[in-house]
Short mmCIF file of C-alpha atoms and ligand atoms in Angstrom, two decimals:
data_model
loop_
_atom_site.label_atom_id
_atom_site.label_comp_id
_atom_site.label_asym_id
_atom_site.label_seq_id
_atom_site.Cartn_x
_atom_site.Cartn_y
_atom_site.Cartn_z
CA UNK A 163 98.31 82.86 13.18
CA UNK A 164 97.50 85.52 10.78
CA UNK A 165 94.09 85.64 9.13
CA UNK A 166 91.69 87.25 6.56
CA UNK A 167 87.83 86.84 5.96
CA UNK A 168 86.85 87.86 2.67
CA UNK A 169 83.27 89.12 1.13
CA UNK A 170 83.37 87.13 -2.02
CA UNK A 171 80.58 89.01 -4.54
CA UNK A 172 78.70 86.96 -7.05
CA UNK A 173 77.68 88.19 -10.38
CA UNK A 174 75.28 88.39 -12.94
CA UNK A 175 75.31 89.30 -16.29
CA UNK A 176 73.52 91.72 -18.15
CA UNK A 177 74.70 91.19 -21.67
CA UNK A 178 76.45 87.84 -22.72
CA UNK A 179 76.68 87.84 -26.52
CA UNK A 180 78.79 85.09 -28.26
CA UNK A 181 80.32 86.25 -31.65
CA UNK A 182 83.30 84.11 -32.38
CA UNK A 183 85.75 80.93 -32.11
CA UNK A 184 88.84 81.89 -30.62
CA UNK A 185 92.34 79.95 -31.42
CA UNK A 186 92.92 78.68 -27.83
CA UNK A 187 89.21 76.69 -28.08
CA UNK A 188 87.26 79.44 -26.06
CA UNK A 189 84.76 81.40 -27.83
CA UNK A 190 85.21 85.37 -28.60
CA UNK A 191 82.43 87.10 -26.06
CA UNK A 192 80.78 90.20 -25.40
CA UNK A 193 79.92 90.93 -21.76
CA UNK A 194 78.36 93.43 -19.12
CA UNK A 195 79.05 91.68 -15.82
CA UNK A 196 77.56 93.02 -12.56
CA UNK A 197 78.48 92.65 -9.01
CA UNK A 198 75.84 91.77 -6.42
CA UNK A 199 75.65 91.56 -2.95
CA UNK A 200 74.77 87.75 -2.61
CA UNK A 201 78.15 86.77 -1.29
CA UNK A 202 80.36 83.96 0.29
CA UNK A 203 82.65 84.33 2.91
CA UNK A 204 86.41 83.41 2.48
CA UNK A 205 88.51 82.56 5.33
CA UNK A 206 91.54 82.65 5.01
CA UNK A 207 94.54 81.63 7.69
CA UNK A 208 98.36 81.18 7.60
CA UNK A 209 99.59 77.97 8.67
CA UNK A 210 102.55 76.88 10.03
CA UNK A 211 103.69 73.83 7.50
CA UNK A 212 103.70 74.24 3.51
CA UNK A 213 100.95 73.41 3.02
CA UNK A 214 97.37 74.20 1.16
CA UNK A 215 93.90 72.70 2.89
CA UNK A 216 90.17 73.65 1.63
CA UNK A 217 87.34 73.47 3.98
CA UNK A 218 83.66 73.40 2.60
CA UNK A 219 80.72 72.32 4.03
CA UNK A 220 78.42 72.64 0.91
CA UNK A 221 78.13 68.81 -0.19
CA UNK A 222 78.71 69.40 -4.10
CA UNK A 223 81.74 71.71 -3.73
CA UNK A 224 84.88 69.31 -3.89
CA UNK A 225 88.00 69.97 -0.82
CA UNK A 226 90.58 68.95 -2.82
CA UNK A 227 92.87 70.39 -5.19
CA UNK A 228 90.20 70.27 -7.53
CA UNK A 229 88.36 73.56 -5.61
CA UNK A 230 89.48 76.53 -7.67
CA UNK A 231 89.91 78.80 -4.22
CA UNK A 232 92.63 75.66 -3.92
CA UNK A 233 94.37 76.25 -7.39
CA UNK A 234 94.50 80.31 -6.91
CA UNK A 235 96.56 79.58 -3.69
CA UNK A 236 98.72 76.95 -5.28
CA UNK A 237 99.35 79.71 -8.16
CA UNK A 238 100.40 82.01 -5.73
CA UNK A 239 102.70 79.66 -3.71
CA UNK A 240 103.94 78.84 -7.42
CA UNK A 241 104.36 82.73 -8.39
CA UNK A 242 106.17 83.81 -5.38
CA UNK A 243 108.29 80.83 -3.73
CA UNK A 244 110.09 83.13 -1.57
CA UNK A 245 106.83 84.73 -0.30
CA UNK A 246 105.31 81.10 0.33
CA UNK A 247 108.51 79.72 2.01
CA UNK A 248 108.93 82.46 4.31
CA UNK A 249 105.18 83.02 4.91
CA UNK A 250 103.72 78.96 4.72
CA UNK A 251 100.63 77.48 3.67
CA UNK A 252 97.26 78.72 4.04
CA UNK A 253 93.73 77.08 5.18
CA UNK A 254 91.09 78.23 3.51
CA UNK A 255 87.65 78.04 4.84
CA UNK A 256 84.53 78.50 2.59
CA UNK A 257 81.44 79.73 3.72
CA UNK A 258 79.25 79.43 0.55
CA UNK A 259 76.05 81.28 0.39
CA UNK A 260 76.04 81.35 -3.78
CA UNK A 261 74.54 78.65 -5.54
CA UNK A 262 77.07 76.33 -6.87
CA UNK A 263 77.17 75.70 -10.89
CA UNK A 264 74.27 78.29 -11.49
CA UNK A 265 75.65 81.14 -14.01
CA UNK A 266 76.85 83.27 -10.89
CA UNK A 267 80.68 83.02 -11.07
CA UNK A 268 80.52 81.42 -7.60
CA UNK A 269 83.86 79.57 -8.03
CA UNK A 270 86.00 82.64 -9.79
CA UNK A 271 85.00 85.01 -6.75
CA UNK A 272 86.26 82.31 -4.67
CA UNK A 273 89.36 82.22 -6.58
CA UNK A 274 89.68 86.27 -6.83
CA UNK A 275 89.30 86.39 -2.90
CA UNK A 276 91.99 84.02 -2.31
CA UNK A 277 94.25 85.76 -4.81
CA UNK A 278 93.26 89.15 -3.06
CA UNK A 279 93.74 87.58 0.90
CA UNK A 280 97.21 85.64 -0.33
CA UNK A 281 98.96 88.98 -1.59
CA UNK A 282 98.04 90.90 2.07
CA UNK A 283 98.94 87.75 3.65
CA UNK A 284 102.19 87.44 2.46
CA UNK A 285 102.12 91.32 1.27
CA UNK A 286 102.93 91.01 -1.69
CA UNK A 287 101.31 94.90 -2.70
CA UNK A 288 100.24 93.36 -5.86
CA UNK A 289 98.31 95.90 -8.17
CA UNK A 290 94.63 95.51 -9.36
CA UNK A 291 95.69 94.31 -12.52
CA UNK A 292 98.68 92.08 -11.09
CA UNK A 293 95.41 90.15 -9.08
CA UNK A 294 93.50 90.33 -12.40
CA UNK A 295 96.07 88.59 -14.73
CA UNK A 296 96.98 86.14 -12.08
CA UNK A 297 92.52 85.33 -12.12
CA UNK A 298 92.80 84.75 -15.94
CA UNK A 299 95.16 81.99 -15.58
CA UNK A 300 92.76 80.36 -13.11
CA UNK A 301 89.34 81.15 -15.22
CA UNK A 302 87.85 84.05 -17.34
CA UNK A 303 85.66 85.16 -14.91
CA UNK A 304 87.82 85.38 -12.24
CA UNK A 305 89.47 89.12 -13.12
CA UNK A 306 86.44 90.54 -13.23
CA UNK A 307 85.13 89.17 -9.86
CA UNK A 308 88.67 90.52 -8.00
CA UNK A 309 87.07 94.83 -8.35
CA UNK A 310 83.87 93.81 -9.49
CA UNK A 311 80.88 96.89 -10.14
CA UNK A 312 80.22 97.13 -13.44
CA UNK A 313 82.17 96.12 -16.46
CA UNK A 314 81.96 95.15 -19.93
CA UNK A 315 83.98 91.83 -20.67
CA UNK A 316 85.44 90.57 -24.11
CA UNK A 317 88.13 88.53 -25.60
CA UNK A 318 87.41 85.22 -22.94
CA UNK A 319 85.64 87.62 -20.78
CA UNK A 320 89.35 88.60 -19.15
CA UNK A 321 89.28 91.90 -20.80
CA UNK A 322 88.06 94.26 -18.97
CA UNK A 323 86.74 98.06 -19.27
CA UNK A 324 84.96 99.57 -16.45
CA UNK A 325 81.46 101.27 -16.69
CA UNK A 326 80.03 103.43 -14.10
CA UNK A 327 78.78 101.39 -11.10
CA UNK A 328 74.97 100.54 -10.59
CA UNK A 329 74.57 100.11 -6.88
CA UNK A 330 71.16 100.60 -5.64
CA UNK A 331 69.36 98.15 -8.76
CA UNK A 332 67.66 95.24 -6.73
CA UNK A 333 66.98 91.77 -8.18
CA UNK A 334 64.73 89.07 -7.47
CA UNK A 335 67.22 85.53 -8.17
CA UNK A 336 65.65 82.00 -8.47
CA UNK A 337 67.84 78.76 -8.87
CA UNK A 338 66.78 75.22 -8.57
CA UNK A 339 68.76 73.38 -6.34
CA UNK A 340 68.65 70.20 -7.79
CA UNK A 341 69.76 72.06 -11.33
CA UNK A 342 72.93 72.47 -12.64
CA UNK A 343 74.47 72.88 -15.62
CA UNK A 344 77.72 72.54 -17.08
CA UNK A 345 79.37 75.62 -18.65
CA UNK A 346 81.72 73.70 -20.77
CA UNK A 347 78.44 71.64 -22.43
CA UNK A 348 76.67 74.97 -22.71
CA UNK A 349 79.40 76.97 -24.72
CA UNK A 350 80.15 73.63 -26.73
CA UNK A 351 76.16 72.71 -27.84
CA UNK A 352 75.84 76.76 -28.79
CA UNK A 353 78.68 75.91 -30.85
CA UNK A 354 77.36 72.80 -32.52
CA UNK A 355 73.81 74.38 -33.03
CA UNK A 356 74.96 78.05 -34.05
CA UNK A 357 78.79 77.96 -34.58
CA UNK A 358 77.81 78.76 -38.71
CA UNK A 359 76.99 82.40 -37.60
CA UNK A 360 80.18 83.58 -36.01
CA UNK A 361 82.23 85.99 -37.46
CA UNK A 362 85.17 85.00 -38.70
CA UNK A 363 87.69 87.63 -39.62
CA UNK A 364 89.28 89.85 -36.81
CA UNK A 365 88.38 93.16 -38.13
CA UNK A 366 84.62 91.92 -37.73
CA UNK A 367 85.70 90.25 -34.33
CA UNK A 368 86.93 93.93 -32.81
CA UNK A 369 84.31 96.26 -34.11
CA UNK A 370 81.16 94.27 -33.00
CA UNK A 371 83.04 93.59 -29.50
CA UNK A 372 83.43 97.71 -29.56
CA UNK A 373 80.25 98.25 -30.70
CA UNK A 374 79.08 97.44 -27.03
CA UNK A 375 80.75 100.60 -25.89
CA UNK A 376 77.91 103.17 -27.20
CA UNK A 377 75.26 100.53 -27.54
CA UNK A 378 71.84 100.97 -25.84
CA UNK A 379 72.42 98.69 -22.92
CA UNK A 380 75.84 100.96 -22.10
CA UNK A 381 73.31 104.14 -22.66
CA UNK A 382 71.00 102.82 -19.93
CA UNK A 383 73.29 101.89 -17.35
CA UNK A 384 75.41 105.54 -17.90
CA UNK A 385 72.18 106.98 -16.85
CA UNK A 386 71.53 104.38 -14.05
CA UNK A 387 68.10 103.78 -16.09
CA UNK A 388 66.50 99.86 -14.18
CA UNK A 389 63.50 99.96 -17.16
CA UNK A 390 66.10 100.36 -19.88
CA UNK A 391 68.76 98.15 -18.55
CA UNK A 392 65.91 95.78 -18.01
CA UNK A 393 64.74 95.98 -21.55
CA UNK A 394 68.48 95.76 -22.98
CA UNK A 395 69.02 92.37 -21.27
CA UNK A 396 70.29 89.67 -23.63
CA UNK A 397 72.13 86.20 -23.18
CA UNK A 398 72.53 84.31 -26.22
CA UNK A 399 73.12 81.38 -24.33
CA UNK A 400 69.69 81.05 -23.54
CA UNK A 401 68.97 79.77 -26.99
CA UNK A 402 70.74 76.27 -25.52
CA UNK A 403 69.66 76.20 -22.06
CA UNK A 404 65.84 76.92 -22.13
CA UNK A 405 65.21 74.59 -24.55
CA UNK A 406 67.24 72.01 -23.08
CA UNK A 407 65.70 72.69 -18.96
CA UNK A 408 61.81 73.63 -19.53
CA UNK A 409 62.04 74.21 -15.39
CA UNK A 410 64.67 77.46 -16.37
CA UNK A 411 61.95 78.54 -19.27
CA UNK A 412 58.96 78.04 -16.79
CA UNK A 413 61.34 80.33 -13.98
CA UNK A 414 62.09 82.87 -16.45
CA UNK A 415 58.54 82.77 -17.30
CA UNK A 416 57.10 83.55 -14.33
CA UNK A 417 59.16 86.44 -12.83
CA UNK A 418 57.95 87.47 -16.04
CA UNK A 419 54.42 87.62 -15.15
CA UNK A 420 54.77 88.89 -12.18
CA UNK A 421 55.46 92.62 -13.31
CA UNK A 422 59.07 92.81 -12.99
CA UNK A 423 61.39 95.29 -15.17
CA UNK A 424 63.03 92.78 -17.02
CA UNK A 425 64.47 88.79 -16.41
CA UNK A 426 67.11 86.99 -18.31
CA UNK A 427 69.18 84.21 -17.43
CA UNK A 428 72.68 84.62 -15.85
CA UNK A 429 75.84 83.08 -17.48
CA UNK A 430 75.34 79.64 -18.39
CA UNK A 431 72.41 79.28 -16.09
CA UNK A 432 70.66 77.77 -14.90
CA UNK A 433 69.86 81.03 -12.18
CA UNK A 434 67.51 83.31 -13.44
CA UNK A 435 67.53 86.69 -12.24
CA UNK A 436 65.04 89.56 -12.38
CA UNK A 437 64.89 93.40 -12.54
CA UNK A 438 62.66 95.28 -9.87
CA UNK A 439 61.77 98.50 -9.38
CA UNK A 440 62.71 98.49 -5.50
CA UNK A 441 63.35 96.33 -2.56
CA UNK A 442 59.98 96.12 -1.78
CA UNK A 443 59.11 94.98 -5.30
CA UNK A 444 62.01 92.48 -5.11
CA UNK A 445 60.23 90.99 -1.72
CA UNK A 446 56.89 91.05 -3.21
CA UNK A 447 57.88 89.12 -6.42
CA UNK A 448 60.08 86.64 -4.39
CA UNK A 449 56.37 85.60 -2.42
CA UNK A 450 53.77 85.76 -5.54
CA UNK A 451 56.93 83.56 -7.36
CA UNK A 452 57.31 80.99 -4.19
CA UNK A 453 53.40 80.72 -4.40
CA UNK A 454 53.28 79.99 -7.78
CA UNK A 455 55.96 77.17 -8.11
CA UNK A 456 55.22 76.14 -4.78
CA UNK A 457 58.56 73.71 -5.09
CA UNK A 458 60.84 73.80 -2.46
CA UNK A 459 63.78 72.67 -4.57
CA UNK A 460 63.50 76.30 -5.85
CA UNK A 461 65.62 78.41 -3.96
CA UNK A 462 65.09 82.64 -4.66
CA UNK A 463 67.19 85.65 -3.27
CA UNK A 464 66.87 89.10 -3.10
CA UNK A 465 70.11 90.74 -4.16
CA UNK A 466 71.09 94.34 -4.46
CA UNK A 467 73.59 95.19 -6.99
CA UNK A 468 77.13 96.28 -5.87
CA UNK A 469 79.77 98.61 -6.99
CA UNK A 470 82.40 96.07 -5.76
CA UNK A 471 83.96 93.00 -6.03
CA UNK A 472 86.35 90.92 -3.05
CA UNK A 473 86.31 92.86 0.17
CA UNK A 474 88.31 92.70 3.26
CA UNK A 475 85.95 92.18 6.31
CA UNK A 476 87.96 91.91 9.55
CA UNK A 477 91.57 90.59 9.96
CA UNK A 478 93.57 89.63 12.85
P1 ATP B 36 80.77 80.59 -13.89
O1 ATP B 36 79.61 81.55 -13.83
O2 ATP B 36 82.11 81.23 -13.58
O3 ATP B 36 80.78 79.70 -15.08
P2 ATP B 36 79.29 78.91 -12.11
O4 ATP B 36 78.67 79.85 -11.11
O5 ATP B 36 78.42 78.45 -13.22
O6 ATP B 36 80.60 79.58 -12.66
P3 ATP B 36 80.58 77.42 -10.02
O7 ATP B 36 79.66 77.71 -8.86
O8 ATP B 36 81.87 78.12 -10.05
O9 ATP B 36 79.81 77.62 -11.39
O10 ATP B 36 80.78 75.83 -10.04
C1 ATP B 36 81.22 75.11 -11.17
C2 ATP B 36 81.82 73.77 -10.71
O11 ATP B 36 83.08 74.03 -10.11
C3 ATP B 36 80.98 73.06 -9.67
O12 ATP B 36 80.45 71.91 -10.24
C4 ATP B 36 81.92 72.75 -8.51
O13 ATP B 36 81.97 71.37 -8.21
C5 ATP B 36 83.30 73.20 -8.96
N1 ATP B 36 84.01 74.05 -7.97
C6 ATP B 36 85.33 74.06 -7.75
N2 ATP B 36 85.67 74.96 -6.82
C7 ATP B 36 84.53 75.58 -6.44
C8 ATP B 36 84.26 76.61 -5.51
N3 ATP B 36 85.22 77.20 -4.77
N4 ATP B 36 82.97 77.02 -5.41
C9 ATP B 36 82.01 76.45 -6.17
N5 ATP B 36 82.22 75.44 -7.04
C10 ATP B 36 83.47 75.00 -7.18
#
């Protein structure tokens, strides 16, 4: 049987700003997402019935058709009959290394690699932005995470314009394992405690999500400046989520202290990344930080960031 194995990219972001309601119930968002090389592996494998199957070890990632890498396949097999009936089913086997419900788009890169392995699979030659408006029926992030690099994000986060890539930035990460948090009940208490503050008129809307464009975050990363990007990090969402988890605050807190560039938290959180000045910084922070918390729930990576998103590794 044919098969694929897929490098699946997490990311982070850089700039998450929240400036509006949008008709469909999502909110209107600013974004610079970033690829990094923390990664899981996607297998994927044709079978011989009709049929769709997930395999995943990790205990709190579901196997059903609940798993997103599960609903990209079924889109495909509902997008191209013809492809899926000559072709059949696929098993898809999912190695994850990113932590689940932390900020880090683990679930969308998932998705994007299965969109990605399904069309040379059954090749299809879809286009990069074929793959990437198939992702934003599955989830916002998910277009992003099928080229990955660099990007800045708005409308859902589906709309995407590509900035130069940043590939040799590294990162300290820290997550608690025992941690998660919900995106939905992020996005929806930001909009209960500052939903008075949104612009409302679409002129407004459009020119602060263009605005990003020759803002000083964009500056910094089109001259592959870490100490400026570091210092330009925002996420509004932060506002919620600190508050609300004291452990995230106390995280953020100490990469903070221990002479990093810059540290925000990623997406929703509750992951906490920060900027270093080199790999050897990275490792150095990732020790003084393990000796400080001393708590083994805490689970910290070092990560490179990654002009890339899904990748082919080997096929046969
Ligand atoms: P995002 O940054 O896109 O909001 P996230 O990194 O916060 O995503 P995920 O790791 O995608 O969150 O997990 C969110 C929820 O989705 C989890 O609670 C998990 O049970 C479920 N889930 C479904 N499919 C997957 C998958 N393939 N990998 C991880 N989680 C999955």
């Amino acid at each position: 049987m044919r098969s694929y194995t897929l490098i699946a990219p997490a990311k982070i972001n850089l700039h998450l700003e929240i400036i509006g309601d949008r008709p469909d119930g999502y909110h209107e968002l600013v974004m610079i997402l970033q690829s990094i090389d923390l990664a899981d592996e996607i297998h994927l494998e044709a079978s011989d019935n009709q049929a769709i199957s997930v395999r995943c070890p990790h205990p709190e990632v579901p196997i059903d058709n609940s798993n997103i890498a599960y609903k990209a396949a079924e889109l495909m097999a509902a997008e191209f009959p013809n492809a899926f009936a000559r072709y059949g089913g696929v098993n898809i086997t999912i190695n994850k290394r990113i932590p689940v419900a932390a900020g880090l788009a683990g679930g969308s890169t998932n998705a994007a690699a299965v969109l990605v392995g399904i069309d040379l699979l059954w090749k299809l030659g879809l286009t990069q932005s074929e793959l990437e408006e198939l992702g934003a029926q599955l989830g916002s992030d998910v277009p992003f995470c099928v080229a990955g690099g660099t990007a800045i994000a708005t409308g859902r986060g589906e709309q995407l314009s590509a900035l130069p890539s940043l590939d040799n930035i590294y990162i300290v990460l820290g997550k608690y394992r025992s941690l998660a948090v919900s995106t939905p009940w992020a996005y929806k208490t930001y909009r209960q405690q500052f939903g008075d503050s949104y612009l409302k008129d679409t002129d407004s809307l459009s020119a602060r999500a263009a605005a990003i464009h020759s803002g000083p975050i964009v500056k910094a990363i089109l001259n592959k400046d870490a100490t400026q990007i570091a210092q330009k990090l925002h996420n509004d969402l932060e506002r919620v989520v600190l508050p609300a988890h004291p452990q995230v605050l106390q995280l953020r807190e100490t990469f903070a202290s221990a002479g990093v560039l810059g540290t925000m938290m990623s997406g929703s959180g509750p992951s906490v990344f920060a900027i270093c000045d080199s790999q050897q910084q990275a490792e150095k922070v990732k020790l003084q930080v393990r000796e400080t918390l001393a708590d083994d729930d805490l689970e910290l990576f070092v990560a490179r960031m990654t002009s890339h998103g899904v990748q082919v590794a080997s096929s046969m």
